[in-house]
Amino acid sequence: MTDTTWTDLERPLPEWFARAKFGIFIHWGAYSVPAWGEPIGALGEIPDDTWFAHNPYAEWYFNTIRIPGSPAAEHHRETYGDAPYDDFLDQWGAEDFDPADWAKLFARAGAEYVVPTTKHHDGIALWDAPGTGDRNTVRRGPYRDLIGAIADAVRAEGLRFGVYYSGGLDWSVTDFPPHTTGEEVRSLRPNDAAYHFYAAAHVRDLVERYRPDVLWNDIEWPDAGKHLAPGGLHELFADYFAANPDGVVNDRWGDTYSDYATTEYSAMSENETKDVWENNRGLGYSFGYNRIESTDEILDTMQLAKHWVGVVAKGGRLLVNVGPTAEGLIPDLQRATLEGFGDWKRPLVEAAASVSERSPQPESDAAGWRREWRTPTELITFVDAPGEYRVAGEGLDLGRVRVLSGDVGTEVDGDDLVLRVAAVPGGPAAVAIARG
């Protein structure tokens, strides 16, 4: 290899990903058995010194119960005594798992791609991953290749398939103390060559078995593997792109290579200025199923629709997470939100795919929530409540107007278009106006 940088991996963004504006994330694991976290708020809004000991991410249960004095540790002691975390793998039955039903729900929601967790920070693999012994779902617990089942079902619905992998953390291969700060997440992680080869073998196996269109790594990549020599991460990327020219990789591999940036809830929002980016978040405050979450935390259809509209208006795409129960059911609140969102979203699919430039964003919503999208041929304006609204007509053809969503009447008044919104069922009203 003669290249001295990672730039030789650069290529045009695959067209499918450029057009894709909505995906489904799936966090499902042994942590779905206890399914417990304190729903204290969203990442990016809670200080570090509170976040870790009161972690709302149920998928971090293995870490949180090891923090002395944490409510999760007390909950675990009261509920499970001194049972080790791996007992949850054996209790995870997935007896009601119906991958075809999941995929139909995701298709109805208007997803263009689906990304399940294949190995989270607890190190438990959802397929027969090399080197994991019996610590995977084929040898214990569900006794099934869950990733293969999801991949087949998703593709049967015509959706793209990707894989999440935690390359940065694996609590099963280290003896570090629990993470209590963001800095400890960055510093107390496996960085040696042995872990790099272990993780790289997993990613290569995922690529060979399931041909994913997205490689979604989390946290970081072991430093010993971030090089351009044979056996390193550069070679892994090059081989992946050679096998799948339509594939993309996210930005959580350290200072190496990526096709797109990510944000999480409101954290890492500086990445929203980049050319290609994705926001990921749960429907609640957790990614893994949290039995404590209720309508107070779970987004309803209107809230999800407004969040998605705002992300797309800023040039991004949304990867929203579902957290199935240990039995394999999508919780009712999450299912209802996705079904309603998909029904509302259907007339907007082509417009979203065609958004070609960022739209100016309001500094606040104090005067009412409004957003707009800009495609090469139209301006789409959104409002979330009944009322009368004016759209300045400069640069628009006010004679060519389409109502995409809501009960809306329109009238030209001088140089403006007046929208009279009677109702906003499901999600915001949307009106498309031709650009002159």
Short mmCIF file of C-alpha atoms in Angstrom, two decimals:
data_model
loop_
_atom_site.label_atom_id
_atom_site.label_comp_id
_atom_site.label_asym_id
_atom_site.label_seq_id
_atom_site.Cartn_x
_atom_site.Cartn_y
_atom_site.Cartn_z
CA MET A 1 0.00 0.00 0.00
CA THR A 2 1.44 3.36 -1.03
CA ASP A 3 -1.23 5.72 0.28
CA THR A 4 -0.28 7.70 3.37
CA THR A 5 -3.77 8.99 4.22
CA TRP A 6 -7.33 7.65 4.25
CA THR A 7 -8.44 9.85 1.33
CA ASP A 8 -8.04 7.05 -1.21
CA LEU A 9 -11.25 5.58 0.25
CA GLU A 10 -13.29 8.61 -0.82
CA ARG A 11 -15.94 8.12 -3.49
CA PRO A 12 -19.32 9.64 -4.36
CA LEU A 13 -21.99 9.11 -1.74
CA PRO A 14 -24.21 6.21 -2.87
CA GLU A 15 -27.44 7.56 -4.35
CA TRP A 16 -29.65 5.43 -2.11
CA PHE A 17 -28.13 6.97 1.03
CA ALA A 18 -28.25 10.51 -0.35
CA ARG A 19 -32.00 10.07 -0.84
CA ALA A 20 -32.68 8.13 2.37
CA LYS A 21 -34.06 10.39 5.08
CA PHE A 22 -35.48 7.92 7.60
CA GLY A 23 -34.14 4.72 9.12
CA ILE A 24 -34.92 2.39 12.01
CA PHE A 25 -32.35 1.56 14.69
CA ILE A 26 -32.91 -1.56 16.84
CA HIS A 27 -31.35 -2.03 20.27
CA TRP A 28 -32.11 -5.55 21.48
CA GLY A 29 -29.98 -7.54 23.87
CA ALA A 30 -29.69 -9.27 27.22
CA TYR A 31 -30.29 -5.82 28.73
CA SER A 32 -33.87 -6.14 27.41
CA VAL A 33 -34.54 -8.62 30.25
CA PRO A 34 -34.07 -6.20 33.19
CA ALA A 35 -35.14 -3.36 30.85
CA TRP A 36 -34.41 -0.72 33.45
CA GLY A 37 -32.99 2.79 33.46
CA GLU A 38 -33.95 6.08 35.06
CA PRO A 39 -35.74 8.22 32.45
CA ILE A 40 -34.08 11.45 33.57
CA GLY A 41 -33.77 13.14 30.17
CA ALA A 42 -32.07 13.18 26.80
CA LEU A 43 -28.37 12.83 26.07
CA GLY A 44 -26.83 16.27 25.65
CA GLU A 45 -29.10 17.84 28.25
CA ILE A 46 -27.88 16.10 31.44
CA PRO A 47 -24.47 16.82 33.05
CA ASP A 48 -21.90 14.01 33.15
CA ASP A 49 -21.85 13.87 36.94
CA THR A 50 -25.54 12.96 36.90
CA TRP A 51 -25.79 11.02 33.64
CA PHE A 52 -23.74 7.91 34.35
CA ALA A 53 -25.01 7.01 37.83
CA HIS A 54 -28.59 7.69 36.72
CA ASN A 55 -28.23 6.48 33.15
CA PRO A 56 -31.52 6.47 31.19
CA TYR A 57 -29.96 4.14 28.59
CA ALA A 58 -31.26 0.70 29.58
CA GLU A 59 -28.63 -0.88 27.30
CA TRP A 60 -25.98 0.48 29.71
CA TYR A 61 -27.42 -1.55 32.60
CA PHE A 62 -24.27 -3.73 32.88
CA ASN A 63 -22.21 -0.59 33.52
CA THR A 64 -24.69 1.31 35.67
CA ILE A 65 -25.24 -1.51 38.19
CA ARG A 66 -21.49 -1.55 38.86
CA ILE A 67 -21.47 2.10 39.98
CA PRO A 68 -21.59 2.03 43.81
CA GLY A 69 -24.68 3.74 45.19
CA SER A 70 -26.44 4.09 41.84
CA PRO A 71 -30.21 3.51 41.83
CA ALA A 72 -29.64 0.83 39.17
CA ALA A 73 -27.30 -1.03 41.54
CA GLU A 74 -29.93 -0.87 44.26
CA HIS A 75 -32.66 -1.99 41.85
CA HIS A 76 -30.52 -4.91 40.73
CA ARG A 77 -29.80 -5.98 44.30
CA GLU A 78 -33.47 -5.81 45.30
CA THR A 79 -34.74 -7.56 42.16
CA TYR A 80 -31.99 -10.02 41.23
CA GLY A 81 -29.79 -10.24 44.32
CA ASP A 82 -26.18 -10.85 43.36
CA ALA A 83 -27.02 -12.51 40.02
CA PRO A 84 -24.36 -11.81 37.37
CA TYR A 85 -25.31 -9.90 34.25
CA ASP A 86 -24.83 -12.92 31.99
CA ASP A 87 -27.82 -14.62 33.64
CA PHE A 88 -29.91 -12.28 31.50
CA LEU A 89 -28.56 -13.90 28.34
CA ASP A 90 -29.98 -17.25 29.48
CA GLN A 91 -33.31 -15.60 30.42
CA TRP A 92 -33.63 -13.86 27.05
CA GLY A 93 -36.06 -16.11 25.20
CA ALA A 94 -37.19 -14.02 22.20
CA GLU A 95 -40.14 -16.43 22.11
CA ASP A 96 -42.49 -13.92 20.41
CA PHE A 97 -39.95 -12.65 17.88
CA ASP A 98 -41.57 -12.29 14.45
CA PRO A 99 -39.05 -10.66 12.10
CA ALA A 100 -41.57 -10.43 9.26
CA ASP A 101 -43.94 -8.46 11.52
CA TRP A 102 -41.12 -6.12 12.53
CA ALA A 103 -40.14 -5.52 8.91
CA LYS A 104 -43.73 -4.80 7.88
CA LEU A 105 -43.98 -2.24 10.70
CA PHE A 106 -40.74 -0.57 9.61
CA ALA A 107 -41.93 -0.46 5.99
CA ARG A 108 -45.25 1.05 7.07
CA ALA A 109 -43.33 3.66 9.06
CA GLY A 110 -41.59 4.69 5.83
CA ALA A 111 -38.11 3.46 6.76
CA GLU A 112 -35.57 3.22 3.97
CA TYR A 113 -32.93 1.36 6.00
CA VAL A 114 -32.79 -0.70 9.19
CA VAL A 115 -29.78 -1.05 11.52
CA PRO A 116 -29.93 -3.59 14.40
CA THR A 117 -27.31 -3.92 17.12
CA THR A 118 -25.13 -6.97 16.45
CA LYS A 119 -22.95 -6.58 19.55
CA HIS A 120 -23.42 -3.84 22.11
CA HIS A 121 -21.03 -2.79 24.88
CA ASP A 122 -21.89 -5.89 26.92
CA GLY A 123 -20.06 -7.98 24.29
CA ILE A 124 -22.97 -10.37 23.63
CA ALA A 125 -23.31 -11.10 19.91
CA LEU A 126 -26.68 -11.58 18.20
CA TRP A 127 -25.16 -14.03 15.72
CA ASP A 128 -22.60 -16.83 16.01
CA ALA A 129 -19.69 -14.40 16.01
CA PRO A 130 -16.19 -15.88 15.76
CA GLY A 131 -14.33 -16.08 19.04
CA THR A 132 -17.37 -15.48 21.27
CA GLY A 133 -17.68 -19.12 22.41
CA ASP A 134 -21.16 -19.59 23.84
CA ARG A 135 -21.63 -15.89 24.60
CA ASN A 136 -23.97 -15.28 21.69
CA THR A 137 -27.63 -15.81 20.84
CA VAL A 138 -27.04 -18.89 18.71
CA ARG A 139 -25.47 -20.84 21.60
CA ARG A 140 -27.58 -19.45 24.48
CA GLY A 141 -30.74 -17.52 25.23
CA PRO A 142 -32.77 -17.21 22.02
CA TYR A 143 -30.71 -20.03 20.37
CA ARG A 144 -31.06 -18.23 17.06
CA ASP A 145 -29.18 -16.10 14.56
CA LEU A 146 -31.19 -12.94 15.20
CA ILE A 147 -29.23 -10.79 12.75
CA GLY A 148 -29.78 -13.16 9.83
CA ALA A 149 -33.52 -13.30 10.57
CA ILE A 150 -33.81 -9.50 10.67
CA ALA A 151 -31.73 -9.08 7.52
CA ASP A 152 -33.87 -11.49 5.52
CA ALA A 153 -37.14 -9.95 6.70
CA VAL A 154 -36.03 -6.37 6.09
CA ARG A 155 -34.84 -7.12 2.57
CA ALA A 156 -38.08 -8.95 1.81
CA GLU A 157 -39.82 -5.60 2.38
CA GLY A 158 -37.45 -3.84 -0.02
CA LEU A 159 -35.50 -1.98 2.68
CA ARG A 160 -31.74 -1.55 2.97
CA PHE A 161 -30.00 -3.39 5.80
CA GLY A 162 -27.14 -2.21 7.99
CA VAL A 163 -25.36 -3.40 11.14
CA TYR A 164 -24.43 -1.66 14.39
CA TYR A 165 -21.29 -2.89 16.12
CA SER A 166 -19.67 -1.62 19.30
CA GLY A 167 -16.01 -1.51 18.37
CA GLY A 168 -15.15 1.04 21.04
CA LEU A 169 -16.40 -0.73 24.15
CA ASP A 170 -16.69 -4.36 25.14
CA TRP A 171 -17.05 -4.85 28.88
CA SER A 172 -16.56 -8.61 28.52
CA VAL A 173 -12.93 -8.33 27.42
CA THR A 174 -11.69 -5.74 29.95
CA ASP A 175 -11.48 -5.45 33.72
CA PHE A 176 -11.75 -1.66 33.87
CA PRO A 177 -13.91 -0.07 36.57
CA PRO A 178 -17.34 1.19 35.45
CA HIS A 179 -17.49 4.35 33.35
CA THR A 180 -18.66 7.34 35.39
CA THR A 181 -17.70 10.17 33.01
CA GLY A 182 -17.48 10.76 29.29
CA GLU A 183 -13.72 11.04 29.62
CA GLU A 184 -13.58 7.54 31.12
CA VAL A 185 -15.55 6.20 28.14
CA ARG A 186 -12.84 7.62 25.89
CA SER A 187 -9.90 6.45 28.03
CA LEU A 188 -11.05 3.18 29.65
CA ARG A 189 -11.59 1.15 26.49
CA PRO A 190 -9.71 -1.75 24.86
CA ASN A 191 -7.04 -0.37 22.52
CA ASP A 192 -4.68 -3.31 22.02
CA ALA A 193 -3.98 -5.24 18.82
CA ALA A 194 -5.64 -8.39 20.16
CA TYR A 195 -8.97 -6.62 20.59
CA HIS A 196 -8.61 -4.97 17.18
CA PHE A 197 -8.23 -8.36 15.51
CA TYR A 198 -11.11 -9.78 17.56
CA ALA A 199 -13.43 -6.90 16.57
CA ALA A 200 -12.24 -6.78 12.96
CA ALA A 201 -12.97 -10.49 12.60
CA HIS A 202 -16.51 -9.78 13.78
CA VAL A 203 -17.03 -6.95 11.31
CA ARG A 204 -15.59 -9.01 8.45
CA ASP A 205 -17.89 -11.89 9.39
CA LEU A 206 -20.89 -9.53 9.40
CA VAL A 207 -19.93 -8.23 5.95
CA GLU A 208 -19.48 -11.73 4.52
CA ARG A 209 -22.67 -13.18 6.01
CA TYR A 210 -25.14 -10.32 5.69
CA ARG A 211 -23.77 -7.93 3.01
CA PRO A 212 -24.78 -4.80 4.95
CA ASP A 213 -25.22 -1.43 3.26
CA VAL A 214 -24.27 0.41 6.47
CA LEU A 215 -21.41 -0.26 8.89
CA TRP A 216 -22.45 1.67 12.01
CA ASN A 217 -19.65 1.52 14.56
CA ASP A 218 -20.06 2.99 18.04
CA ILE A 219 -17.81 4.97 20.39
CA GLU A 220 -14.41 4.44 18.69
CA TRP A 221 -12.07 1.79 17.28
CA PRO A 222 -9.07 0.31 19.11
CA ASP A 223 -6.07 2.53 18.46
CA ALA A 224 -3.84 -0.43 17.56
CA GLY A 225 -5.96 -1.08 14.47
CA LYS A 226 -6.19 2.47 13.13
CA HIS A 227 -3.48 2.16 10.49
CA LEU A 228 -3.03 1.68 6.75
CA ALA A 229 -0.86 -1.45 6.89
CA PRO A 230 -2.22 -4.92 6.07
CA GLY A 231 -4.62 -6.14 8.74
CA GLY A 232 -5.65 -2.65 9.78
CA LEU A 233 -8.88 -0.72 9.64
CA HIS A 234 -8.02 0.85 6.27
CA GLU A 235 -7.83 -2.58 4.69
CA LEU A 236 -11.13 -3.57 6.31
CA PHE A 237 -12.83 -0.49 4.80
CA ALA A 238 -11.26 -1.07 1.37
CA ASP A 239 -12.39 -4.69 1.33
CA TYR A 240 -15.89 -3.69 2.44
CA PHE A 241 -16.27 -1.10 -0.33
CA ALA A 242 -14.92 -3.55 -2.89
CA ALA A 243 -17.55 -6.08 -1.81
CA ASN A 244 -20.33 -3.49 -1.63
CA PRO A 245 -19.81 -0.25 -3.58
CA ASP A 246 -23.18 0.94 -2.21
CA GLY A 247 -21.97 0.61 1.38
CA VAL A 248 -21.41 3.50 3.79
CA VAL A 249 -19.62 3.82 7.14
CA ASN A 250 -20.39 6.28 9.92
CA ASP A 251 -17.98 8.55 11.81
CA ARG A 252 -17.44 6.66 15.08
CA TRP A 253 -14.23 4.87 14.12
CA GLY A 254 -11.93 7.56 15.53
CA ASP A 255 -9.84 9.84 13.34
CA THR A 256 -9.86 7.57 10.31
CA TYR A 257 -12.50 7.62 7.56
CA SER A 258 -16.26 8.14 7.35
CA ASP A 259 -18.97 8.75 4.79
CA TYR A 260 -21.24 10.66 7.16
CA ALA A 261 -21.36 12.28 10.56
CA THR A 262 -23.71 11.44 13.43
CA THR A 263 -25.46 13.26 16.24
CA GLU A 264 -27.27 11.65 19.19
CA TYR A 265 -30.31 13.37 20.61
CA SER A 266 -28.93 16.94 20.96
CA ALA A 267 -25.33 15.80 21.58
CA MET A 268 -22.63 16.38 18.96
CA SER A 269 -24.86 18.98 17.29
CA GLU A 270 -21.78 20.59 15.72
CA ASN A 271 -21.95 17.75 13.18
CA GLU A 272 -25.16 19.23 11.77
CA THR A 273 -23.03 21.66 9.78
CA LYS A 274 -21.40 18.83 7.82
CA ASP A 275 -22.46 17.90 4.31
CA VAL A 276 -23.83 14.45 5.19
CA TRP A 277 -25.14 13.68 8.66
CA GLU A 278 -27.61 11.56 10.59
CA ASN A 279 -29.38 12.16 13.89
CA ASN A 280 -30.03 9.09 16.00
CA ARG A 281 -32.23 8.87 19.05
CA GLY A 282 -34.70 6.59 20.80
CA LEU A 283 -38.43 7.06 20.73
CA GLY A 284 -37.94 7.61 24.46
CA TYR A 285 -34.81 8.54 26.41
CA SER A 286 -33.43 5.00 26.13
CA PHE A 287 -32.41 2.91 23.13
CA GLY A 288 -32.87 -0.48 24.80
CA TYR A 289 -36.38 -1.28 26.04
CA ASN A 290 -37.04 0.49 29.34
CA ARG A 291 -40.13 -0.80 31.12
CA ILE A 292 -40.31 2.44 33.14
CA GLU A 293 -40.86 4.70 30.14
CA SER A 294 -44.42 5.86 29.46
CA THR A 295 -46.24 8.46 27.39
CA ASP A 296 -44.27 11.07 29.36
CA GLU A 297 -41.08 9.95 27.60
CA ILE A 298 -42.13 8.19 24.37
CA LEU A 299 -42.56 10.46 21.36
CA ASP A 300 -46.06 10.45 19.92
CA THR A 301 -46.67 10.70 16.18
CA MET A 302 -46.78 14.51 16.11
CA GLN A 303 -43.57 14.82 18.11
CA LEU A 304 -41.73 12.32 15.92
CA ALA A 305 -43.01 13.99 12.75
CA LYS A 306 -41.86 17.44 13.90
CA HIS A 307 -38.45 16.11 14.89
CA TRP A 308 -38.00 14.38 11.53
CA VAL A 309 -39.12 17.46 9.58
CA GLY A 310 -36.59 19.57 11.48
CA VAL A 311 -33.73 17.15 10.88
CA VAL A 312 -34.45 16.98 7.13
CA ALA A 313 -34.80 20.78 6.96
CA LYS A 314 -31.24 21.05 8.30
CA GLY A 315 -29.92 18.65 5.65
CA GLY A 316 -29.90 15.46 7.72
CA ARG A 317 -31.61 12.11 8.03
CA LEU A 318 -33.10 10.47 11.11
CA LEU A 319 -32.28 7.02 12.48
CA VAL A 320 -34.92 6.50 15.18
CA ASN A 321 -34.67 3.57 17.54
CA VAL A 322 -37.08 0.86 18.65
CA GLY A 323 -36.32 -1.21 21.74
CA PRO A 324 -38.06 -4.61 21.61
CA THR A 325 -38.94 -6.52 24.76
CA ALA A 326 -36.97 -9.62 25.73
CA GLU A 327 -39.81 -11.66 24.26
CA GLY A 328 -39.35 -9.95 20.90
CA LEU A 329 -42.35 -7.60 20.85
CA ILE A 330 -42.24 -3.97 19.75
CA PRO A 331 -43.83 -2.14 22.72
CA ASP A 332 -47.33 -0.84 22.03
CA LEU A 333 -46.45 2.84 22.49
CA GLN A 334 -43.53 2.59 20.06
CA ARG A 335 -45.60 0.66 17.53
CA ALA A 336 -48.46 3.17 17.64
CA THR A 337 -46.08 6.08 17.09
CA LEU A 338 -44.42 4.42 14.09
CA GLU A 339 -47.72 3.41 12.51
CA GLY A 340 -49.15 6.91 12.83
CA PHE A 341 -45.95 8.49 11.61
CA GLY A 342 -45.83 6.26 8.54
CA ASP A 343 -49.44 7.05 7.63
CA TRP A 344 -48.75 10.79 7.93
CA LYS A 345 -45.36 10.62 6.17
CA ARG A 346 -46.44 8.71 3.07
CA PRO A 347 -47.24 11.74 0.83
CA LEU A 348 -43.90 13.34 1.79
CA VAL A 349 -41.49 10.55 0.84
CA GLU A 350 -40.45 11.88 -2.57
CA ALA A 351 -40.22 15.46 -1.33
CA ALA A 352 -37.96 14.40 1.55
CA ALA A 353 -35.71 12.41 -0.78
CA SER A 354 -35.38 15.47 -3.02
CA VAL A 355 -34.43 18.02 -0.32
CA SER A 356 -31.36 19.60 -1.87
CA GLU A 357 -30.37 22.45 0.40
CA ARG A 358 -30.60 23.48 4.02
CA SER A 359 -33.39 25.80 5.05
CA PRO A 360 -32.99 28.72 7.48
CA GLN A 361 -33.96 27.62 10.97
CA PRO A 362 -35.85 29.75 13.50
CA GLU A 363 -33.87 30.74 16.57
CA SER A 364 -36.82 29.70 18.74
CA ASP A 365 -40.37 28.44 18.44
CA ALA A 366 -41.76 31.05 20.80
CA ALA A 367 -44.02 32.43 18.07
CA GLY A 368 -45.12 28.96 16.95
CA TRP A 369 -43.43 26.01 15.26
CA ARG A 370 -42.78 26.39 11.51
CA ARG A 371 -40.26 24.68 9.23
CA GLU A 372 -39.59 24.47 5.52
CA TRP A 373 -37.88 22.16 3.05
CA ARG A 374 -36.31 23.19 -0.23
CA THR A 375 -36.13 20.87 -3.22
CA PRO A 376 -34.98 21.86 -6.73
CA THR A 377 -38.61 22.43 -7.77
CA GLU A 378 -40.59 23.26 -4.63
CA LEU A 379 -40.64 24.88 -1.23
CA ILE A 380 -42.56 22.82 1.33
CA THR A 381 -43.77 24.69 4.37
CA PHE A 382 -44.88 22.97 7.60
CA VAL A 383 -47.02 24.22 10.51
CA ASP A 384 -48.13 22.21 13.53
CA ALA A 385 -51.37 23.89 14.60
CA PRO A 386 -54.60 25.23 13.13
CA GLY A 387 -54.56 28.90 12.20
CA GLU A 388 -53.77 31.33 9.42
CA TYR A 389 -50.24 31.59 8.07
CA ARG A 390 -48.56 33.65 5.37
CA VAL A 391 -45.80 32.47 3.05
CA ALA A 392 -43.80 35.17 1.25
CA GLY A 393 -44.13 34.54 -2.47
CA GLU A 394 -40.77 35.85 -3.66
CA GLY A 395 -39.19 33.26 -5.97
CA LEU A 396 -42.31 31.09 -5.90
CA ASP A 397 -45.10 30.32 -8.37
CA LEU A 398 -48.17 30.83 -6.20
CA GLY A 399 -50.38 29.42 -8.93
CA ARG A 400 -48.94 25.95 -8.41
CA VAL A 401 -49.65 24.74 -4.90
CA ARG A 402 -50.09 21.21 -3.51
CA VAL A 403 -51.47 20.33 -0.07
CA LEU A 404 -49.52 17.29 1.09
CA SER A 405 -50.86 16.94 4.63
CA GLY A 406 -53.57 18.44 6.79
CA ASP A 407 -56.89 20.17 6.20
CA VAL A 408 -55.61 23.33 4.52
CA GLY A 409 -57.16 25.99 2.31
CA THR A 410 -54.93 28.33 0.30
CA GLU A 411 -55.42 31.81 -1.17
CA VAL A 412 -53.12 34.25 -2.94
CA ASP A 413 -53.09 37.66 -1.25
CA GLY A 414 -50.88 40.11 -3.10
CA ASP A 415 -47.34 38.73 -3.06
CA ASP A 416 -48.09 36.16 -0.35
CA LEU A 417 -49.76 32.79 -0.10
CA VAL A 418 -52.21 32.54 2.79
CA LEU A 419 -52.62 29.11 4.42
CA ARG A 420 -55.79 28.54 6.40
CA VAL A 421 -55.14 25.41 8.43
CA ALA A 422 -58.27 23.82 9.87
CA ALA A 423 -56.70 20.62 11.26
CA VAL A 424 -53.38 18.82 11.54
CA PRO A 425 -54.26 15.12 11.93
CA GLY A 426 -51.28 12.92 12.71
CA GLY A 427 -48.51 15.39 11.99
CA PRO A 428 -47.83 18.92 10.80
CA ALA A 429 -49.72 20.35 7.85
CA ALA A 430 -47.51 20.45 4.73
CA VAL A 431 -47.99 22.60 1.63
CA ALA A 432 -45.71 22.46 -1.43
CA ILE A 433 -45.30 25.60 -3.55
CA ALA A 434 -43.54 25.53 -6.95
CA ARG A 435 -40.31 27.51 -7.15
CA GLY A 436 -40.46 30.09 -9.94
#
